[in-house]
Short mmCIF file of C-alpha atoms in Angstrom, two decimals:
data_model
loop_
_atom_site.label_atom_id
_atom_site.label_comp_id
_atom_site.label_asym_id
_atom_site.label_seq_id
_atom_site.Cartn_x
_atom_site.Cartn_y
_atom_site.Cartn_z
CA MET A 22 202.21 91.74 121.42
CA LYS A 23 199.51 94.36 120.86
CA GLY A 24 198.07 92.45 117.92
CA LEU A 25 197.64 89.29 120.00
CA LEU A 26 196.00 91.27 122.78
CA ILE A 27 193.58 93.00 120.42
CA LYS A 28 192.62 89.65 118.95
CA ASP A 29 192.13 88.05 122.39
CA LEU A 30 190.14 90.97 123.76
CA TYR A 31 187.86 90.81 120.73
CA MET A 32 187.44 87.06 121.20
CA ALA A 33 186.81 87.49 124.92
CA PHE A 34 184.14 90.09 124.31
CA ARG A 35 182.60 88.08 121.46
CA HIS A 36 182.43 84.78 123.34
CA CYS A 37 182.28 85.86 126.99
CA GLY A 38 180.44 89.20 126.74
CA VAL A 39 177.35 87.46 128.06
CA LEU A 40 179.19 87.07 131.39
CA LEU A 41 178.63 90.77 132.02
CA VAL A 42 174.87 90.27 131.74
CA ILE A 43 175.03 87.21 134.00
CA ALA A 44 177.13 89.24 136.46
CA LEU A 45 174.41 91.88 136.67
CA VAL A 46 171.76 89.17 137.16
CA PHE A 47 173.76 87.69 140.03
CA ILE A 48 174.08 91.10 141.68
CA GLY A 49 170.32 91.51 141.31
CA VAL A 50 169.77 88.08 142.90
CA SER A 51 172.04 89.01 145.81
CA ILE A 52 169.88 92.05 146.46
CA ALA A 53 166.69 90.00 146.27
CA ASP A 54 168.07 87.32 148.59
CA ALA A 55 168.84 89.35 151.68
CA ASP A 56 170.31 86.33 153.50
CA ASN A 57 173.05 85.57 151.03
CA ALA A 58 175.61 88.07 149.81
CA LEU A 59 177.73 85.43 148.09
CA PHE A 60 175.83 85.95 144.83
CA ALA A 61 177.21 89.48 144.63
CA PHE A 62 180.70 88.04 144.50
CA PHE A 63 180.02 85.33 141.97
CA PRO A 64 180.55 87.56 138.88
CA ALA A 65 184.24 87.89 139.69
CA LEU A 66 184.56 84.11 139.64
CA PHE A 67 183.56 84.02 135.97
CA ALA A 68 186.68 85.89 134.94
CA GLY A 69 188.90 82.83 135.18
CA VAL A 70 186.88 81.17 132.44
CA VAL A 71 187.67 83.87 129.85
CA PRO A 72 191.26 82.92 128.88
CA LEU A 73 190.28 79.25 128.82
CA THR A 74 187.37 79.96 126.47
CA VAL A 75 189.63 82.01 124.18
CA MET A 76 192.19 79.19 124.18
CA SER A 77 189.52 76.67 123.21
CA CYS A 78 188.46 78.89 120.30
CA ASP A 79 192.11 79.29 119.24
CA GLU A 80 192.56 75.55 119.19
CA GLN A 81 189.35 75.00 117.25
CA CYS A 82 190.33 77.38 114.44
CA LYS A 83 194.01 76.36 114.49
CA TRP A 84 195.14 79.84 115.42
CA ASN A 85 198.07 78.39 117.39
CA GLU A 86 199.64 76.84 114.30
CA TYR A 87 198.99 80.01 112.31
CA ALA A 88 200.49 82.26 114.98
CA ASP A 89 203.76 80.33 114.76
CA GLY A 90 204.29 82.06 111.40
CA LEU A 91 203.78 85.52 112.91
CA PRO A 92 206.54 87.56 114.53
CA TYR A 93 205.62 86.49 118.06
CA SER A 94 207.51 84.27 120.45
CA ARG A 95 205.87 81.36 122.23
CA ALA A 96 206.43 83.26 125.50
CA GLN A 97 204.35 86.16 124.16
CA MET A 98 201.59 83.80 123.06
CA VAL A 99 201.40 82.47 126.61
CA SER A 100 201.76 85.85 128.30
CA VAL A 101 198.84 87.33 126.41
CA LYS A 102 196.48 84.78 127.98
CA TYR A 103 197.66 85.65 131.50
CA ILE A 104 197.35 89.36 130.74
CA LEU A 105 193.87 88.71 129.34
CA GLY A 106 192.97 86.95 132.59
CA LEU A 107 194.13 89.98 134.59
CA LEU A 108 192.33 92.40 132.28
CA CYS A 109 189.09 90.47 132.73
CA PHE A 110 189.10 89.73 136.43
CA VAL A 111 190.14 93.17 137.69
CA PRO A 112 187.01 94.88 136.26
CA LEU A 113 184.81 91.93 137.26
CA CYS A 114 186.18 92.03 140.82
CA ILE A 115 185.51 95.76 140.96
CA LEU A 116 181.99 95.11 139.62
CA SER A 117 181.46 92.45 142.27
CA VAL A 118 182.58 94.72 145.09
CA ALA A 119 180.46 97.56 143.68
CA GLY A 120 177.53 95.15 143.46
CA PHE A 121 178.03 94.15 147.06
CA MET A 122 178.09 97.77 148.19
CA LEU A 123 174.96 98.49 146.17
CA ARG A 124 173.32 95.50 147.83
CA ALA A 125 174.30 96.80 151.25
CA ALA A 126 172.92 100.23 150.40
CA VAL A 127 169.62 98.83 149.09
CA LEU A 128 169.17 96.48 152.05
CA GLN A 129 170.41 99.17 154.45
CA GLN A 130 173.06 96.87 155.85
CA SER A 131 176.23 98.13 157.40
CA VAL A 132 179.47 97.34 155.64
CA GLU A 133 182.64 96.91 157.58
CA ALA A 134 185.36 98.47 155.43
CA ALA A 135 188.17 96.28 156.80
CA GLN A 136 186.12 93.12 156.30
CA LEU A 137 185.13 94.20 152.79
CA CYS A 138 188.80 94.78 151.87
CA ALA A 139 189.73 91.38 153.23
CA ASP A 140 186.89 89.77 151.28
CA ALA A 141 187.98 91.60 148.13
CA ALA A 142 191.53 90.32 148.70
CA LEU A 143 190.14 86.81 149.03
CA LEU A 144 188.19 87.27 145.83
CA PHE A 145 191.30 88.49 143.99
CA ALA A 146 193.22 85.51 145.34
CA VAL A 147 190.63 83.02 144.13
CA ASN A 148 190.66 84.71 140.72
CA LEU A 149 194.43 84.45 140.53
CA LEU A 150 194.37 80.84 141.63
CA PHE A 151 191.86 79.74 139.02
CA PRO A 152 193.98 80.53 135.91
CA ALA A 153 197.16 79.74 137.83
CA CYS A 154 195.97 76.18 138.39
CA THR A 155 194.39 75.57 134.99
CA LEU A 156 196.41 77.44 132.33
CA PRO A 157 199.59 75.31 132.57
CA PHE A 158 197.47 72.23 131.83
CA PHE A 159 195.90 73.98 128.84
CA PHE A 160 199.31 74.95 127.49
CA ARG A 161 200.76 71.50 128.12
CA PHE A 162 197.91 69.29 126.94
CA GLY A 163 195.67 71.58 124.88
CA ALA A 164 192.12 72.74 125.57
CA ASN A 165 190.46 69.32 125.37
CA LYS A 166 192.56 67.54 127.98
CA GLY A 167 193.12 70.78 129.89
CA ARG A 168 189.41 70.91 130.68
CA ILE A 169 189.91 68.07 133.16
CA ALA A 170 192.07 70.43 135.21
CA TYR A 171 189.36 73.08 134.88
CA TYR A 172 186.69 70.78 136.36
CA ALA A 173 189.09 69.67 139.09
CA VAL A 174 189.78 73.28 140.12
CA ILE A 175 186.06 74.15 140.12
CA GLY A 176 185.34 71.07 142.24
CA ALA A 177 188.17 71.89 144.64
CA PHE A 178 186.95 75.48 145.00
CA PHE A 179 183.42 74.50 145.95
CA ALA A 180 184.70 71.81 148.29
CA PHE A 181 186.86 74.48 149.93
CA VAL A 182 183.93 76.89 150.25
CA ALA A 183 181.72 74.15 151.68
CA ALA A 184 184.43 73.12 154.14
CA LEU A 185 184.80 76.66 155.44
CA GLY A 186 181.04 77.07 155.73
CA ILE A 187 181.19 80.44 154.02
CA SER A 188 177.67 81.54 153.29
CA SER A 189 178.05 85.28 153.22
CA PHE A 190 180.74 87.80 152.61
CA GLY A 191 181.21 91.15 154.30
CA ALA A 192 178.78 90.23 157.01
CA PRO A 193 178.86 87.48 159.59
CA ALA A 194 177.34 84.22 158.36
CA ALA A 195 175.30 81.83 160.45
CA GLU A 196 178.24 79.85 161.77
CA PRO A 197 181.14 80.28 159.41
CA ILE A 198 184.75 79.65 160.22
CA ALA A 199 185.97 83.20 160.46
CA ILE A 200 188.84 84.07 158.18
CA PRO A 201 190.98 86.75 159.77
CA ALA A 202 191.82 89.74 157.54
CA TYR A 203 195.55 89.12 157.67
CA ALA A 204 194.99 85.55 156.46
CA ALA A 205 193.13 86.88 153.42
CA TYR A 206 196.10 89.10 152.53
CA ILE A 207 198.58 86.27 153.04
CA PHE A 208 196.35 84.11 150.85
CA LEU A 209 196.40 86.85 148.18
CA GLY A 210 200.21 87.03 148.33
CA CYS A 211 200.50 83.25 147.96
CA ALA A 212 198.03 83.28 145.06
CA ALA A 213 200.03 86.04 143.32
CA LEU A 214 203.20 84.01 143.74
CA LEU A 215 201.49 80.91 142.36
CA PHE A 216 200.16 82.97 139.44
CA ALA A 217 203.72 84.06 138.59
CA ILE A 218 205.04 80.49 138.86
CA SER A 219 202.17 79.24 136.73
CA TRP A 220 203.00 81.90 134.08
CA LEU A 221 206.62 80.73 133.88
CA LEU A 222 205.58 77.08 133.85
CA SER A 223 203.16 77.68 130.97
CA VAL A 224 205.88 79.43 128.97
CA TRP A 225 208.15 76.45 129.57
CA PHE A 226 205.46 73.95 128.55
CA TYR A 227 204.38 75.88 125.47
CA ARG A 228 207.94 76.36 124.19
CA LYS A 229 208.26 72.58 124.09
CA ARG A 230 204.84 71.88 122.63
CA GLU A 231 204.75 70.69 119.03
CA PHE A 232 201.71 70.86 116.78
CA MET B 215 224.99 89.84 102.13
CA ASN B 216 223.56 86.33 102.20
CA GLU B 217 222.43 85.24 98.76
CA ASN B 218 220.23 82.42 99.99
CA ALA B 219 216.77 82.82 101.44
CA ILE B 220 216.83 79.34 102.99
CA GLU B 221 219.78 77.06 103.70
CA ILE B 222 219.20 73.67 105.25
CA HIS B 223 222.00 71.26 106.05
CA ASP B 224 221.66 67.67 107.30
CA LEU B 225 218.32 68.34 108.94
CA THR B 226 216.90 65.54 111.04
CA LYS B 227 213.66 65.43 112.97
CA LYS B 228 211.80 62.51 114.46
CA ARG B 229 208.08 62.69 115.23
CA GLY B 230 206.70 59.35 116.33
CA LYS B 231 207.19 56.86 113.50
CA PHE B 232 207.88 59.59 110.98
CA SER B 233 211.27 61.18 110.53
CA ILE B 234 213.02 63.67 108.29
CA GLN B 235 216.46 62.31 107.55
CA ASP B 236 219.60 64.26 106.61
CA LEU B 237 217.73 66.75 104.48
CA SER B 238 219.75 69.48 102.79
CA LEU B 239 218.44 72.12 100.40
CA THR B 240 219.15 75.68 99.40
CA LEU B 241 216.70 78.26 98.09
CA PRO B 242 218.55 81.20 96.51
CA LYS B 243 217.03 84.68 96.64
CA GLY B 244 215.06 85.66 93.55
CA CYS B 245 213.86 82.10 93.06
CA ILE B 246 210.74 80.00 93.60
CA MET B 247 211.13 76.49 94.94
CA GLY B 248 208.33 73.94 94.67
CA LEU B 249 208.13 71.32 97.35
CA VAL B 250 206.40 68.22 96.02
CA GLY B 251 205.42 65.21 98.05
CA GLU B 252 202.47 62.93 98.77
CA ASN B 253 200.39 63.26 101.94
CA GLY B 254 202.58 62.58 104.95
CA ALA B 255 205.83 63.07 103.03
CA GLY B 256 206.91 65.72 105.55
CA LYS B 257 206.20 68.95 103.67
CA THR B 258 204.34 70.65 106.52
CA THR B 259 206.83 69.33 109.08
CA LEU B 260 209.66 70.80 107.01
CA ILE B 261 207.89 74.14 106.72
CA ARG B 262 207.23 74.24 110.47
CA LEU B 263 210.88 73.43 111.12
CA ILE B 264 211.90 76.30 108.82
CA LEU B 265 209.60 78.62 110.82
CA GLY B 266 211.14 77.46 114.09
CA ALA B 267 207.77 76.12 115.25
CA LEU B 268 209.26 72.65 115.70
CA GLN B 269 212.57 71.88 117.32
CA LYS B 270 215.00 70.04 115.08
CA ASP B 271 216.93 67.02 116.32
CA GLY B 272 220.00 67.76 114.22
CA GLY B 273 221.41 69.83 111.39
CA SER B 274 220.98 73.52 110.71
CA ILE B 275 218.38 75.80 109.14
CA ALA B 276 219.18 79.38 108.20
CA VAL B 277 216.40 81.68 107.01
CA LEU B 278 217.38 85.03 105.48
CA GLY B 279 220.82 84.51 107.00
CA ARG B 280 219.68 83.79 110.58
CA GLU B 281 219.41 80.52 112.44
CA SER B 282 215.78 79.37 112.53
CA GLY B 283 214.30 79.30 116.01
CA GLY B 284 217.21 81.36 117.38
CA LYS B 285 216.78 84.22 119.84
CA ASP B 286 216.44 86.93 117.20
CA PHE B 287 214.29 84.84 114.87
CA ARG B 288 211.19 86.86 115.75
CA SER B 289 212.60 89.82 113.84
CA VAL B 290 213.28 87.53 110.84
CA LYS B 291 209.59 86.61 110.82
CA GLU B 292 208.83 90.27 110.07
CA ASP B 293 210.25 89.47 106.63
CA ILE B 294 208.42 86.19 106.12
CA GLY B 295 204.90 85.81 104.79
CA VAL B 296 203.30 82.48 105.64
CA VAL B 297 200.21 80.85 104.16
CA PRO B 298 199.59 77.53 105.94
CA ASP B 299 197.30 74.82 104.60
CA GLU B 300 194.64 75.94 107.08
CA ILE B 301 194.27 79.65 107.67
CA GLY B 302 193.75 79.90 111.42
CA PHE B 303 191.85 83.14 111.84
CA PRO B 304 189.15 83.01 114.51
CA TYR B 305 185.83 82.15 112.90
CA SER B 306 184.03 85.20 114.25
CA MET B 307 186.57 87.70 112.95
CA ASN B 308 186.26 89.40 109.60
CA ALA B 309 188.89 90.69 107.17
CA LYS B 310 188.68 94.19 108.64
CA LEU B 311 189.44 92.93 112.15
CA VAL B 312 192.17 90.65 110.83
CA GLY B 313 193.71 93.77 109.29
CA SER B 314 193.60 95.65 112.59
CA VAL B 315 195.30 92.71 114.37
CA MET B 316 198.00 92.43 111.70
CA ARG B 317 198.59 96.20 111.70
CA ARG B 318 199.66 95.82 115.33
CA THR B 319 201.63 92.66 114.55
CA TYR B 320 203.89 93.63 111.66
CA LYS B 321 206.03 96.76 111.82
CA LYS B 322 205.95 97.08 108.03
CA TRP B 323 202.22 96.40 107.62
CA ASP B 324 200.82 98.31 104.65
CA GLU B 325 197.11 98.87 105.25
CA ALA B 326 196.52 100.42 101.82
CA LEU B 327 198.12 97.41 100.14
CA TYR B 328 195.99 95.05 102.25
CA GLU B 329 192.81 96.88 101.26
CA LYS B 330 193.91 96.74 97.63
CA TYR B 331 194.36 92.96 97.88
CA LEU B 332 190.94 92.60 99.52
CA ALA B 333 189.37 94.58 96.67
CA ASP B 334 191.34 92.77 93.94
CA MET B 335 190.44 89.39 95.39
CA SER B 336 186.78 90.43 95.90
CA LEU B 337 186.89 89.57 99.60
CA PRO B 338 184.05 91.09 101.65
CA ALA B 339 185.73 92.92 104.55
CA SER B 340 182.78 92.65 106.94
CA GLN B 341 181.77 89.03 106.37
CA PRO B 342 182.77 86.68 109.22
CA PHE B 343 185.65 84.37 108.38
CA LYS B 344 183.49 81.30 109.12
CA ASP B 345 181.22 82.23 106.20
CA TYR B 346 184.12 82.36 103.72
CA SER B 347 184.60 79.49 101.28
CA ARG B 348 187.92 77.62 101.43
CA GLY B 349 189.10 79.55 98.40
CA MET B 350 188.22 82.89 100.06
CA LYS B 351 190.01 81.85 103.24
CA MET B 352 193.12 81.04 101.23
CA LYS B 353 192.90 84.37 99.41
CA LEU B 354 192.67 86.21 102.72
CA GLY B 355 195.70 84.26 103.96
CA ILE B 356 197.61 85.25 100.84
CA ALA B 357 196.56 88.91 101.22
CA VAL B 358 197.80 88.95 104.82
CA ALA B 359 201.04 87.20 103.87
CA LEU B 360 201.81 89.79 101.20
CA SER B 361 200.66 92.97 102.95
CA HIS B 362 203.72 93.43 105.16
CA ARG B 363 206.00 93.32 102.12
CA PRO B 364 207.96 90.20 103.10
CA GLN B 365 211.18 89.03 101.49
CA LEU B 366 210.32 85.36 101.75
CA LEU B 367 206.95 83.72 101.13
CA ILE B 368 206.28 80.28 102.52
CA LEU B 369 203.15 78.65 101.16
CA ASP B 370 201.87 75.30 102.35
CA GLU B 371 199.30 73.98 99.88
CA ALA B 372 198.20 77.58 99.37
CA THR B 373 196.66 77.05 95.96
CA ASN B 374 194.56 74.05 97.01
CA GLY B 375 190.88 74.84 97.14
CA LEU B 376 191.16 77.76 94.74
CA ASP B 377 189.19 77.66 91.52
CA PRO B 378 191.30 77.55 88.35
CA VAL B 379 191.01 81.31 87.72
CA ALA B 380 191.91 82.25 91.30
CA ARG B 381 194.74 79.71 91.25
CA ASP B 382 196.12 81.25 88.11
CA GLU B 383 195.90 84.73 89.70
CA ALA B 384 197.67 83.52 92.84
CA VAL B 385 200.39 81.78 90.86
CA THR B 386 200.91 84.95 88.79
CA ALA B 387 201.10 87.02 92.00
CA PHE B 388 203.81 84.71 93.37
CA GLY B 389 205.70 85.02 90.10
CA GLU B 390 205.50 88.82 90.27
CA PHE B 391 206.67 88.71 93.88
CA THR B 392 210.00 87.19 92.82
CA ARG B 393 210.65 89.88 90.22
CA ASP B 394 212.45 91.59 93.07
CA GLU B 395 215.74 89.74 93.25
CA GLY B 396 215.76 89.91 97.03
CA HIS B 397 212.52 87.93 97.23
CA ALA B 398 212.05 84.17 97.32
CA VAL B 399 209.14 81.72 97.53
CA LEU B 400 208.92 78.23 98.97
CA ILE B 401 205.68 76.61 97.90
CA SER B 402 204.40 73.14 98.61
CA SER B 403 201.55 71.78 96.56
CA HIS B 404 199.89 68.63 95.34
CA ILE B 405 199.01 70.45 92.14
CA VAL B 406 202.27 69.90 90.37
CA GLY B 407 201.00 71.72 87.27
CA ASP B 408 201.00 75.00 89.23
CA LEU B 409 204.56 74.43 90.34
CA GLU B 410 205.65 73.60 86.81
CA LYS B 411 204.39 77.02 85.71
CA ILE B 412 206.31 79.14 88.18
CA CYS B 413 209.09 77.25 89.95
CA ASP B 414 212.79 77.66 89.32
CA TYR B 415 213.70 74.78 91.64
CA ILE B 416 211.88 71.58 92.46
CA ALA B 417 212.36 69.49 95.60
CA PHE B 418 210.79 66.02 95.77
CA LEU B 419 210.09 64.83 99.28
CA HIS B 420 209.10 61.24 99.97
CA LYS B 421 208.72 59.71 103.44
CA GLY B 422 210.88 62.41 104.99
CA LYS B 423 213.68 61.99 102.48
CA LEU B 424 214.62 64.42 99.75
CA LEU B 425 214.56 62.39 96.54
CA LEU B 426 216.01 65.31 94.59
CA CYS B 427 216.34 69.08 94.60
CA GLU B 428 217.30 70.57 91.29
CA GLU B 429 216.62 73.40 88.88
CA LYS B 430 213.35 72.65 87.14
CA ASP B 431 214.60 73.23 83.60
CA ALA B 432 217.70 71.13 84.16
CA LEU B 433 215.53 68.41 85.64
CA LEU B 434 213.12 68.33 82.72
CA GLU B 435 216.09 68.34 80.33
CA LYS B 436 217.86 65.57 82.21
CA TYR B 437 214.98 63.11 82.27
CA GLY B 438 212.63 61.75 79.62
CA VAL B 439 210.12 58.95 79.14
CA LEU B 440 211.02 55.90 77.09
CA ARG B 441 208.25 53.59 75.91
CA CYS B 442 209.54 50.23 74.76
CA PRO B 443 209.16 46.43 75.18
CA LYS B 444 210.24 45.09 78.55
CA GLU B 445 213.30 43.24 77.19
CA SER B 446 214.70 46.44 75.58
CA LEU B 447 215.22 47.96 79.02
CA ALA B 448 217.68 45.28 80.04
CA GLY B 449 220.17 46.45 77.42
CA LEU B 450 220.33 50.02 78.77
CA PRO B 451 223.39 51.23 80.68
CA GLU B 452 223.34 51.02 84.48
CA GLY B 453 221.75 54.04 86.10
CA ALA B 454 219.90 55.09 82.95
CA VAL B 455 216.50 53.95 84.28
CA ALA B 456 215.26 56.00 87.21
CA GLY B 457 211.82 54.41 87.39
CA LYS B 458 209.45 52.30 85.37
CA ARG B 459 205.82 51.28 84.93
CA GLU B 460 205.06 47.93 83.41
CA SER B 461 201.89 47.00 81.58
CA PRO B 462 200.88 44.08 79.31
CA TYR B 463 201.68 46.33 76.36
CA GLY B 464 205.25 47.14 77.35
CA VAL B 465 207.19 49.38 79.67
CA GLU B 466 207.17 53.11 80.33
CA ALA B 467 210.46 54.12 81.88
CA LEU B 468 211.82 57.34 83.31
CA VAL B 469 215.29 57.56 81.84
CA ARG B 470 218.29 59.83 82.01
CA ARG B 471 218.82 61.20 78.54
CA ASP B 472 222.59 61.62 78.98
CA LEU B 473 223.08 57.92 79.72
CA LEU B 474 221.07 56.57 76.77
CA PRO B 475 222.53 55.45 73.47
CA GLU B 476 221.93 58.01 70.74
CA GLY B 477 218.80 57.79 68.64
CA MET B 478 216.46 56.32 71.25
CA PRO B 479 212.92 57.75 71.03
CA VAL B 480 212.58 59.62 74.34
CA SER B 481 209.63 61.93 74.95
CA ASN B 482 209.49 64.88 77.34
CA VAL B 483 208.44 64.25 80.91
CA SER B 484 206.18 66.47 83.04
CA LEU B 485 206.96 67.16 86.68
CA GLU B 486 203.95 65.15 87.74
CA GLU B 487 205.09 62.11 85.72
CA LEU B 488 208.60 62.56 87.05
CA PHE B 489 207.41 62.53 90.63
CA VAL B 490 205.08 59.57 90.19
CA PHE B 491 207.82 57.59 88.45
CA MET B 492 210.31 58.36 91.20
CA VAL B 493 207.97 57.41 93.99
CA LYS B 494 206.07 54.52 92.44
CA GLY B 495 208.45 53.25 89.83
CA ASN B 496 211.42 52.42 92.03
CA GLY B 497 210.86 48.71 92.50
CA ALA B 498 207.91 46.66 93.65
CA ALA B 499 208.65 46.86 97.37
CA GLU B 500 208.80 50.64 97.29
CA THR B 501 205.63 50.81 95.22
CA ALA B 502 203.71 48.50 97.51
CA SER B 503 204.81 50.38 100.58
CA PHE B 504 203.88 53.72 99.01
CA GLU B 505 200.44 52.46 98.01
CA GLU B 506 199.84 51.11 101.50
CA ASP B 507 200.64 54.53 102.97
CA PHE B 508 198.84 56.50 100.33
CA PHE B 509 195.57 54.62 100.49
CA ALA B 510 195.65 54.00 104.25
#
């Protein structure tokens, strides 16, 4: 599967490398806007887009049909996209948390370690949920129709954020609904479980898909 | 040891309105088989079934002695080189990167051989794939398909888009490939002239059905073209006429030499003529239906 991974990492860097620059801009914005730390955490949210972008490129150049002639199973072709998602969001999550800490240091704000860990767990969970909810649609219907699921998940995420009234992470917001730390970890566990189910579902869909 | 590279028995597959029906063919090792058929005849579907990329509805397909699409079929693919009608490398990649992906894909990848093919085919290693012409893309596909030293080559319209010189080089390369008796090639093409040059076996596919699958030389020996007045055809034995084309000046008929009375002036038939006669010359209904599909 190494070959597939090398190809996908190259594609991710080639087509999504600009996300790193945008991530740094967002961290800068979070420092400039002392009232809103959410910007520092945005970069991690980009990670979910990476496997979807690579899948769209694959479909455009007919890589999927070509790869059927290579010594890879359909399960491997699916798995590489989930692994790519993990490989992208872990560093971006770390960058986000580092950005947040830099922001706190620059603005001389105190950071509550326990709250920061819970927020990071929440961030990881959201990043797991994003590909978990969208990738099965991409594998079942292809990139074009799968995009509908992508927009639906984005919409649902922002509706969720708005409903909770979350305006800042790591520090108390104006009047947010407080999310207890344990809830963040439970949420992360559920997201991980959903990610695993989504992985298996995508393998099942893709094995049946005919080009 | 299995002596056949591909063995297909009673294969059936339905895809929407199109279906492959009870198709059986055998490609022995050391041979090249040409798969001829008009657009939509089922050539690509058949090739994808052979590769296990599509699930068959019935019948069996064995490739290099293993069931296609079976659990251990991945290891069989190590010994298959595939050139599809569209080479699906990502547009931004170049030949060098393609090589580094394939090195980690095939256990038997021969980097030196790949570089030799790139040089021989004058393919710029650093130029993005999107900037390659169709011919260059095909050449790169062929280079990749040959660089892991496969036993079986499967080529889907691989010579289309190549200029005559490059096509001749590719066809020669495929011929050289089968000098090893353990090697075999399945090649589909619209350019029947290419197939006539190199193939040992010819399979005619029409609307998902195999019209025939025979040794090329035997086929060309078996059939001939008879040009005569329309009424002369009526006196021929039953089964002697395999297809015909009528014109105001008379009839051109594809005939079986062994069923004709001695002394009839029969000229040699080319594979292209043979195929066109078989598809278009089998009665008006068949012809009309073919033309509807072909020009749709």
